[in-house]
Coordinates of N, CA and C and ligand atoms in Angstrom, one line a residue:
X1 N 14.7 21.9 -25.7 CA 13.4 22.5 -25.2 C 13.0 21.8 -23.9
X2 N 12.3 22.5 -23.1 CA 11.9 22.2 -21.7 C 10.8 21.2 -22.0
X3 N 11.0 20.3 -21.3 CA 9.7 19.3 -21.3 C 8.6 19.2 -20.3
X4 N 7.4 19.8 -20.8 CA 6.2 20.8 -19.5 C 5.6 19.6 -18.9
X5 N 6.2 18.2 -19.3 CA 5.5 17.1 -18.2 C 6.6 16.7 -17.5
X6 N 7.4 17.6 -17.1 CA 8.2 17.4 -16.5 C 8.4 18.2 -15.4
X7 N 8.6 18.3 -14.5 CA 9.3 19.1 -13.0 C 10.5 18.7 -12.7
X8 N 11.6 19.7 -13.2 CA 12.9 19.0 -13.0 C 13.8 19.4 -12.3
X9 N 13.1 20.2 -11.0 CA 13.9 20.5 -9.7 C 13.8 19.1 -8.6
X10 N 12.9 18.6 -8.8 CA 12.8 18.0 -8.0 C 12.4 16.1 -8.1
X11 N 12.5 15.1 -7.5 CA 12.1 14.1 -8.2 C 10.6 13.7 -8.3
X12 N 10.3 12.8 -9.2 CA 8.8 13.1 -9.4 C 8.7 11.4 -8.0
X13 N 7.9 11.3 -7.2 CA 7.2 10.7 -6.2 C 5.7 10.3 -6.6
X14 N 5.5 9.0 -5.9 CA 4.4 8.6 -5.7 C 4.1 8.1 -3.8
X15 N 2.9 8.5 -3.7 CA 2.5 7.7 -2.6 C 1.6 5.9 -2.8
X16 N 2.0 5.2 -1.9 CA 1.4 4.1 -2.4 C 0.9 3.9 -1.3
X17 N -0.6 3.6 -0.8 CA -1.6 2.9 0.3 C -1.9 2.0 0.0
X18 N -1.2 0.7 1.1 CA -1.4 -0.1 0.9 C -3.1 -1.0 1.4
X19 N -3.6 -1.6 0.9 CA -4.9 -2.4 1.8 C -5.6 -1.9 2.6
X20 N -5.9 -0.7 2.7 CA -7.0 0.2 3.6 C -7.9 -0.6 3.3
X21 N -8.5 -1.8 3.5 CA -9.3 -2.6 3.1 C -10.1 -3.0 4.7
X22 N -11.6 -3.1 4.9 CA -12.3 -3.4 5.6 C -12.2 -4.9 6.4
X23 N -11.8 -5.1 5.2 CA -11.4 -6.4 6.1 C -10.1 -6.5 7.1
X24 N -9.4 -5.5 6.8 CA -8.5 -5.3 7.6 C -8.0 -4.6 8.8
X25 N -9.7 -3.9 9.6 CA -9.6 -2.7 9.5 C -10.7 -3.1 11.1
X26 N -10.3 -3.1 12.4 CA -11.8 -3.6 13.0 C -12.6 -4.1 12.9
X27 N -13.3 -4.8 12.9 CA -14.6 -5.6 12.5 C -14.9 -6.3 11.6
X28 N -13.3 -6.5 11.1 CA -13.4 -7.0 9.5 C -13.0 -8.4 9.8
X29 N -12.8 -9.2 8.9 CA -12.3 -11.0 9.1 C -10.8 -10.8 9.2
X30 N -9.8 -9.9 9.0 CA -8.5 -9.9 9.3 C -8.0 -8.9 10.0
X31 N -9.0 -8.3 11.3 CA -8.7 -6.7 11.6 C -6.7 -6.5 11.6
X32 N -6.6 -5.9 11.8 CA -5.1 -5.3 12.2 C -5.7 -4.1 13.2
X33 N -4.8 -4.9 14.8 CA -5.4 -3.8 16.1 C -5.3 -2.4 15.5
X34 N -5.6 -1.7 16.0 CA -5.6 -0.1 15.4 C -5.8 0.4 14.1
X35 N -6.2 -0.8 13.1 CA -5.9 -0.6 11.7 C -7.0 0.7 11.2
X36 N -7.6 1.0 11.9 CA -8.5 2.1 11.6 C -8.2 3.8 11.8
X37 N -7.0 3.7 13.1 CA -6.4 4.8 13.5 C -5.4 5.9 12.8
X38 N -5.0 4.9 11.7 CA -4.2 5.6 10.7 C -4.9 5.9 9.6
X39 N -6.1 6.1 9.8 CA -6.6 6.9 8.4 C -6.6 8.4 8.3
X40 N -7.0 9.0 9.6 CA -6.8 10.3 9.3 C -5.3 10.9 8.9
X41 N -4.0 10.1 9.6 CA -2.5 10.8 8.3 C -2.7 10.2 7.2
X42 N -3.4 8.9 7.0 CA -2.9 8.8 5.4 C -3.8 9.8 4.8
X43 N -4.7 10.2 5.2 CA -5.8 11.5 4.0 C -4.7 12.8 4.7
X44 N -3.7 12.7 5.4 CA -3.1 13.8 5.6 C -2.2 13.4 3.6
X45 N -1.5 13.1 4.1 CA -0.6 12.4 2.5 C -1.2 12.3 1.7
X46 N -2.4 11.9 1.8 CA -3.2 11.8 0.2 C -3.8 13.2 -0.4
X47 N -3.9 13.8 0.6 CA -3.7 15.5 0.1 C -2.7 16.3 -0.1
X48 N -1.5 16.0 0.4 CA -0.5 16.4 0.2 C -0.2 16.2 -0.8
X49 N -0.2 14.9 -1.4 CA 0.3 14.4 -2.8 C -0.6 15.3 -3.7
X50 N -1.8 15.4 -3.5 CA -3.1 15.6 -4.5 C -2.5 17.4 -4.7
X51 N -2.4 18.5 -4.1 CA -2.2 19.5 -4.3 C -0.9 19.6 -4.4
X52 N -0.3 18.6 -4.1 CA 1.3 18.8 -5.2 C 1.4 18.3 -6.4
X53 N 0.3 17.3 -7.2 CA -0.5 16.9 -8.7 C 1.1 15.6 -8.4
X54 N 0.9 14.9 -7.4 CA 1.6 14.1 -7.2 C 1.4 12.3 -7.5
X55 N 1.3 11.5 -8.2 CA 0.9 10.2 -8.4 C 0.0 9.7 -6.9
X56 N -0.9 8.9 -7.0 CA -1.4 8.3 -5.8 C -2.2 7.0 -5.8
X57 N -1.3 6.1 -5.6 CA -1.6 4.6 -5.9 C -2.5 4.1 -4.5
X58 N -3.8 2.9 -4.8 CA -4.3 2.6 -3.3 C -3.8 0.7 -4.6
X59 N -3.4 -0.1 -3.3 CA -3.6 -1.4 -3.6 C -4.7 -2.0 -2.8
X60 N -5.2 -2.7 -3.4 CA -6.1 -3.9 -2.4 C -6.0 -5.2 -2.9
X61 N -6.4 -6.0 -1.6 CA -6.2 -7.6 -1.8 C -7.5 -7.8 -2.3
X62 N -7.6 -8.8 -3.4 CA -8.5 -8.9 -4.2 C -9.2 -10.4 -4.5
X63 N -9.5 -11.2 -3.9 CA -8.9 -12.5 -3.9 C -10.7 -12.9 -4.0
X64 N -10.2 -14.1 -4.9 CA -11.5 -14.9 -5.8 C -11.7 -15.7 -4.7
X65 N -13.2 -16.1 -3.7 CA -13.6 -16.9 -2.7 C -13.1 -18.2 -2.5
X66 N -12.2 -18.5 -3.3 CA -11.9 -20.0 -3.0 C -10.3 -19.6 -3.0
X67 N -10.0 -18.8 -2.6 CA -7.9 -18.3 -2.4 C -7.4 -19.4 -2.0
X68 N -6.2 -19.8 -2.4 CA -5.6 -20.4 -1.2 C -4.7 -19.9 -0.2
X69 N -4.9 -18.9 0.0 CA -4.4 -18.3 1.8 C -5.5 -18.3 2.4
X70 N -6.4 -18.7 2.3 CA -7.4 -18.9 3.3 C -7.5 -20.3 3.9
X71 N -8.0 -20.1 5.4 CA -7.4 -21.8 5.5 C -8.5 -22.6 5.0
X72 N -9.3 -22.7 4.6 CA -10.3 -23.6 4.4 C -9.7 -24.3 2.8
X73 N -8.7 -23.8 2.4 CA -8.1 -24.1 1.3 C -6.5 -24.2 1.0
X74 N -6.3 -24.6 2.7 CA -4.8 -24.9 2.8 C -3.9 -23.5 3.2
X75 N -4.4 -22.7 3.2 CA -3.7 -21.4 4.0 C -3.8 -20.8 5.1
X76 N -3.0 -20.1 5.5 CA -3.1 -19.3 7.2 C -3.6 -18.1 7.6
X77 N -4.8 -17.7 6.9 CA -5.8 -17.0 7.1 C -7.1 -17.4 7.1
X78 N -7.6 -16.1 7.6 CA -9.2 -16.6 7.7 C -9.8 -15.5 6.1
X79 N -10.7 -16.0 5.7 CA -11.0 -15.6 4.1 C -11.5 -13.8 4.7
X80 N -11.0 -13.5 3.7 CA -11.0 -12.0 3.8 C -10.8 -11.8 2.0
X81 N -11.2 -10.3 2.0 CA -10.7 -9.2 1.0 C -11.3 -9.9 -0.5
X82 N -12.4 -10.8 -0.3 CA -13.1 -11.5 -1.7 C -13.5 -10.3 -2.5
X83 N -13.0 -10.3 -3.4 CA -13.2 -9.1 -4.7 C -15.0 -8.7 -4.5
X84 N -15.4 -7.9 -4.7 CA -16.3 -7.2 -4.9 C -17.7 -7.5 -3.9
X85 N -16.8 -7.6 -2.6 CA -17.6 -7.8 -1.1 C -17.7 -6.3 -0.4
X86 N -17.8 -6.0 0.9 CA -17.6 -5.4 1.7 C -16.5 -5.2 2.1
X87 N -16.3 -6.1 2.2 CA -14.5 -6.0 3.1 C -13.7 -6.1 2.4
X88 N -13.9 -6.2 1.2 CA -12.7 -5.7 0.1 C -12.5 -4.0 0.0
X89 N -13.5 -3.5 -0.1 CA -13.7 -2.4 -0.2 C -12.7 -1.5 0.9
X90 N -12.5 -0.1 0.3 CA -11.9 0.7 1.0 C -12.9 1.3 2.2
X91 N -11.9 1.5 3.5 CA -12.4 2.0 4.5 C -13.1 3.2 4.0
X92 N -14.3 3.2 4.9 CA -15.6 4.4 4.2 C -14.5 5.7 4.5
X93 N -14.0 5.9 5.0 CA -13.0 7.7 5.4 C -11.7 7.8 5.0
X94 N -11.5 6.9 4.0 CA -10.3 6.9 3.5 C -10.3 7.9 2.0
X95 N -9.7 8.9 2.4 CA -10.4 9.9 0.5 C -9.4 9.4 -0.7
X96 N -10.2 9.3 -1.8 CA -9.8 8.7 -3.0 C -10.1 9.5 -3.8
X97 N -8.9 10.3 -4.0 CA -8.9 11.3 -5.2 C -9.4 10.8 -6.6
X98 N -10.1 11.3 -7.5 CA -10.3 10.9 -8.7 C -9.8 10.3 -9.4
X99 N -8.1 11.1 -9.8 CA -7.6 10.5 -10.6 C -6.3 9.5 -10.2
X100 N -6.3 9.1 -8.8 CA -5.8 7.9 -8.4 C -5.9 6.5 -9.1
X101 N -4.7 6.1 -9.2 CA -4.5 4.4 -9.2 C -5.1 3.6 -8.5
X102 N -5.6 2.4 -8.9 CA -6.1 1.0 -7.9 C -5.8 0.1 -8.5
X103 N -4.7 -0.8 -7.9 CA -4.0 -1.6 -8.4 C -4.3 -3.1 -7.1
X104 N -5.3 -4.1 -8.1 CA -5.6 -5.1 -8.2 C -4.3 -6.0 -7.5
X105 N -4.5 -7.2 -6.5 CA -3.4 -7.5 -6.7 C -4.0 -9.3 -6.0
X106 N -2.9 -10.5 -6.2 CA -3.7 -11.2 -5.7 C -5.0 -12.3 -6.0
X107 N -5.2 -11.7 -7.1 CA -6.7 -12.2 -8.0 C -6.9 -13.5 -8.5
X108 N -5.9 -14.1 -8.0 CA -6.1 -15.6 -8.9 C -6.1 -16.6 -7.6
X109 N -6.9 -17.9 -7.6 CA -7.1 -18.9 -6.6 C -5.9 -19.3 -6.3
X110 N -4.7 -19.7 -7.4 CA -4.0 -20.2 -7.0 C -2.5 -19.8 -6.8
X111 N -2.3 -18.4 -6.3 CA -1.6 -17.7 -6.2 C -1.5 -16.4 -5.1
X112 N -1.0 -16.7 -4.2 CA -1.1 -15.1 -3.7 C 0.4 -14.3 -3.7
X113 N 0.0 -12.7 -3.3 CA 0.6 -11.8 -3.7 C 0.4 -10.6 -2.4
X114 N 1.6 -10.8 -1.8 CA 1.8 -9.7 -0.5 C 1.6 -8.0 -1.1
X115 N 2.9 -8.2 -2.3 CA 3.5 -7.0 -2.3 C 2.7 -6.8 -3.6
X116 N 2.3 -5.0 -3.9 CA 1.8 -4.7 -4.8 C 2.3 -4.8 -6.3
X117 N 3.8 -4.6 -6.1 CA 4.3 -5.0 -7.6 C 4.1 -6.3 -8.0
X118 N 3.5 -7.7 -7.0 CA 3.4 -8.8 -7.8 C 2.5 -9.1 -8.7
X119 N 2.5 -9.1 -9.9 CA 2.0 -9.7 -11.0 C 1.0 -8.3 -11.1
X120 N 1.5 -7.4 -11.5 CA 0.9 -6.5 -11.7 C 1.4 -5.3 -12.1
X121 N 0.5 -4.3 -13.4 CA 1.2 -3.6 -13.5 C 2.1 -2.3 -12.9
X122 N 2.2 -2.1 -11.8 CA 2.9 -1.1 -11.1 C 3.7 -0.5 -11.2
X123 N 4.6 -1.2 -11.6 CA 6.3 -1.1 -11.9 C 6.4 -0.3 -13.4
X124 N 5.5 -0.5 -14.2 CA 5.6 -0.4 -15.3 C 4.8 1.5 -15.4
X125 N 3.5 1.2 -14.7 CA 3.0 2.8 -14.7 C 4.0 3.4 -14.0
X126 N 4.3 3.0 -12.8 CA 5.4 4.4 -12.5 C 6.3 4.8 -13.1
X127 N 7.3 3.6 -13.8 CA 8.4 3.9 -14.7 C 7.7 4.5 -16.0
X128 N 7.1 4.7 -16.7 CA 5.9 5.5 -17.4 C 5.6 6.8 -17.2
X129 N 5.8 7.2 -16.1 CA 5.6 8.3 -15.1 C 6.6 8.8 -14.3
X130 N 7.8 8.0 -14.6 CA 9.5 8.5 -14.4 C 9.4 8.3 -12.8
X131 N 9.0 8.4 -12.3 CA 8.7 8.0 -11.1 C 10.0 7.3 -10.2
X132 N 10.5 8.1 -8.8 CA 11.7 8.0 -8.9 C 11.6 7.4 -7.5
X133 N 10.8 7.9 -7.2 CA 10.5 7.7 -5.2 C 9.5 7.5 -5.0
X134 N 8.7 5.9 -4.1 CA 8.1 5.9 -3.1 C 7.9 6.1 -2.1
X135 N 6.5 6.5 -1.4 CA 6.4 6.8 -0.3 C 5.5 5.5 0.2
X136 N 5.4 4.6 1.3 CA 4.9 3.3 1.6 C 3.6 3.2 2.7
X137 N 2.3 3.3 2.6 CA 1.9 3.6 4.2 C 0.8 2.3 4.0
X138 N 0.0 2.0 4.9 CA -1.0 1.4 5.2 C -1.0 0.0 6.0
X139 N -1.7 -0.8 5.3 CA -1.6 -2.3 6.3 C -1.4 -3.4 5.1
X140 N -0.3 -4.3 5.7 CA -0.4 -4.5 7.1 C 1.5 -4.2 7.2
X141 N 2.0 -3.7 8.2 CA 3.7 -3.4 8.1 C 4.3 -4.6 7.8
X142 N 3.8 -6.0 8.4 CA 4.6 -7.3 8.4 C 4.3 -7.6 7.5
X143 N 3.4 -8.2 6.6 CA 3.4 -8.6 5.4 C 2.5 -7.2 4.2
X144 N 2.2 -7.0 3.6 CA 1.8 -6.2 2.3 C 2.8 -5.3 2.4
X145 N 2.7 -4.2 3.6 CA 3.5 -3.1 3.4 C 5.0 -3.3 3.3
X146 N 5.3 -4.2 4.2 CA 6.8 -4.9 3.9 C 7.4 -5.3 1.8
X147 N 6.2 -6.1 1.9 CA 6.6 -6.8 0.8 C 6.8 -5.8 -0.4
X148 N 6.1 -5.3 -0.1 CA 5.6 -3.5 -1.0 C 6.9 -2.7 -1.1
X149 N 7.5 -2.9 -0.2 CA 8.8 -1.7 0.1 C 10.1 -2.4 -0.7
X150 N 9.7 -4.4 0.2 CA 11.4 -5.2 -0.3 C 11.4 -4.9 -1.9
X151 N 10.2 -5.0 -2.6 CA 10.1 -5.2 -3.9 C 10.5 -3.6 -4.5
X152 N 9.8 -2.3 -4.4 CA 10.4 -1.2 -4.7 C 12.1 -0.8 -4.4
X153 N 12.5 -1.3 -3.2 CA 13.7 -1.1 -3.1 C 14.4 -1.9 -4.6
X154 N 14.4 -3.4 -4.2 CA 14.4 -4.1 -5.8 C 14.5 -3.8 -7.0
X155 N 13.1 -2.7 -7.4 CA 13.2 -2.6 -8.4 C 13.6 -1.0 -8.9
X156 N 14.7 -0.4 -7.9 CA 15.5 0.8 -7.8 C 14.8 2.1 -7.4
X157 N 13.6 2.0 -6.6 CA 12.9 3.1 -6.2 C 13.7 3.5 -5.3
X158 N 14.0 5.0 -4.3 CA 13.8 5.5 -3.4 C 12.6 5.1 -2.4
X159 N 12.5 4.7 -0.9 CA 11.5 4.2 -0.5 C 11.7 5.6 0.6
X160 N 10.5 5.7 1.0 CA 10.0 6.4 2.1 C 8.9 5.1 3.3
X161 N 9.6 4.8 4.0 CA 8.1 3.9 5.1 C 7.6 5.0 5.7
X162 N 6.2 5.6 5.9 CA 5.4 6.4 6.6 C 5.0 6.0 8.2
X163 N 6.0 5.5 9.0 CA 6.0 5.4 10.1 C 4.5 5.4 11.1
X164 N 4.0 7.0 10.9 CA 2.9 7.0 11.2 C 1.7 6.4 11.0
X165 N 1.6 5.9 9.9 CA 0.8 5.8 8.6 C 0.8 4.3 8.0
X166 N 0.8 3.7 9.6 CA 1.7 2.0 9.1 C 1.3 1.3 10.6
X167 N 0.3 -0.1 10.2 CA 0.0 -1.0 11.6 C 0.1 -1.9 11.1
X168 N 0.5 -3.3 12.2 CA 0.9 -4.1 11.9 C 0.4 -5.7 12.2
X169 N 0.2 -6.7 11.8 CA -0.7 -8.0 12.0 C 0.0 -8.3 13.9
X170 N 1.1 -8.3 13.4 CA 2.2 -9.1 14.9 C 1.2 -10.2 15.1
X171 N 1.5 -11.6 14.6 CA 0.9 -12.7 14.7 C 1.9 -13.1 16.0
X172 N 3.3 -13.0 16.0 CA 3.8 -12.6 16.8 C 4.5 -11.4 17.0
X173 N 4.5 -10.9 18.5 CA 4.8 -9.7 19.3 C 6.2 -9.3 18.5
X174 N 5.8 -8.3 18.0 CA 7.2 -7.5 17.7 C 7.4 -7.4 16.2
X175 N 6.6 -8.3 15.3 CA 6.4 -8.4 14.3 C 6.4 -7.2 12.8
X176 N 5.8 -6.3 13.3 CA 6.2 -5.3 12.8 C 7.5 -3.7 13.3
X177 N 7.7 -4.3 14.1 CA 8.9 -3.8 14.5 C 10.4 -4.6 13.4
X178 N 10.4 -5.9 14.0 CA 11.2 -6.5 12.9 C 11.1 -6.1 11.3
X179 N 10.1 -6.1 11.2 CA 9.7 -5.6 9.5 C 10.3 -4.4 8.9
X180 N 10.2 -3.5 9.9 CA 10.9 -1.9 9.6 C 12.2 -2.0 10.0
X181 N 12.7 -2.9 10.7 CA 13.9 -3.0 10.6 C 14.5 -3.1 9.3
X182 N 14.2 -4.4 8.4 CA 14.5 -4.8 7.5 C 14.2 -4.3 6.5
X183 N 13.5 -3.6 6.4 CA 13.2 -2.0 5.0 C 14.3 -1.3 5.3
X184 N 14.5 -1.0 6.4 CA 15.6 0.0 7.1 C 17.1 -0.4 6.5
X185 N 17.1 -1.8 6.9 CA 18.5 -2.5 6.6 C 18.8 -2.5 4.9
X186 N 17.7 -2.8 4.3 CA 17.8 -2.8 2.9 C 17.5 -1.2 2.2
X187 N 17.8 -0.5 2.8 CA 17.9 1.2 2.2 C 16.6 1.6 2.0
X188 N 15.3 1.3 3.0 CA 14.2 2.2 3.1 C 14.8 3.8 4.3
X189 N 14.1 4.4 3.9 CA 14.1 5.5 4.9 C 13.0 5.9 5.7
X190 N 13.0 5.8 7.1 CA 12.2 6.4 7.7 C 11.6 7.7 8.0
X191 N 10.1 7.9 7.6 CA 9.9 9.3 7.8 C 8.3 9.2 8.6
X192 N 8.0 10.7 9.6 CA 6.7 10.9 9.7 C 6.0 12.0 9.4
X193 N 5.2 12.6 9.8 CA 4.8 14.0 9.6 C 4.8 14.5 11.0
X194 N 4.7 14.2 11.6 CA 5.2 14.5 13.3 C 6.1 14.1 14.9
Ligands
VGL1 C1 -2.3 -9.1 4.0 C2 -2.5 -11.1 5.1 C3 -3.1 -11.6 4.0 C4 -1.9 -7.6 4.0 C5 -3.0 -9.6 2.9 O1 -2.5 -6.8 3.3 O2 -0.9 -7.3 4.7 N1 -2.1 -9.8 5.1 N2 -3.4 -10.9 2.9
ZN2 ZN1 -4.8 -11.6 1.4

């Protein structure tokens, strides 16, 4: 018998956005230059996915006020993305379908967590959801979105990096350039919408 939660021409996909988070975003304590510019393709994708009844994951850094990646507590940032602030919060024009994912990540003082699969359930809903392919977009390309991809390739996804749909810290110059290399090298695929 045919199984009706199934679509079996094609593989079932998720899109994952990474940290559209205010704090990351202009004006925020960890802007990423242009990190604001890629909002209008990712609500291109986030609709795409949505009228294709496609999975749609948002991660955010979530982090209890005393982190330690912040430097006041021995790490190399400046405090950002404190759970249930402003700047944690999703960029106001970022559209968040209903029945989307939000996957926590990061939450504990003494621990942080780049990539969305760390310490979290992710891996587990998609495979749940047969889930065969990633698609990867948001901030930051050098660390979250990176770590986001090393880990799905890892854990045997198809990856898509969203090119467009992807800015980057560059603490130093070139930074995210290198980064997509290395998704690249490890069997990400590059793709845009234009
Ligand atoms: C991130 C630095 C610190 C990111 C998170 O989302 O890329 N970067 N925490
Ligand atoms: Zn963080």
């Amino acid at each position: 018998m045919m199984n009706n939660n199934c679509c079996c021409n094609s593989i079932k996909k998720a899109l994952i956005i990474v940290d559209m988070q205010n704090d990351f975003c202009p004006g925020g304590s960890l802007a990423v230059k242009e990190g604001d510019k890629i909002v209008s393709v990712i609500n291109q994708y986030i609709k795409q996915f949505k009228d294709e009844d496609e999975v749609i994951v948002f991660t955010r850094d979530w982090h209890p006020a005393d982190h330690c990646s912040f430097k006041e507590y021995g790490g190399m940032w400046p405090s950002h993305c404190v759970a249930e602030t402003k700047g944690a919060k999703f960029h106001q024009d970022i559209y968040v379908p209903e029945k989307s994912f939000i996957v926590s990540k990061a939450d504990t003082a003494s621990k942080d967590a780049y990539s969305g699969f760390e310490a979290t359930l992710l891996d587990s809903q998609l495979k749940k959801l047969n889930i065969e392919e990633v698609w990867v977009c948001g901030l930051a390309t050098d660390y979250c979105v990176a770590s986001t991809v090393m880990d799905a390739l890892k854990l045997g996804y198809k990856v898509k990096i969203l090119s467009d749909a992807i800015a980057a810290v560059d603490v130093s110059a070139g930074d995210g350039e290198k980064a997509i290399a290395k998704m690249v090298s490890q069997g990400a695929e590059v793709y845009r919408l234009k």
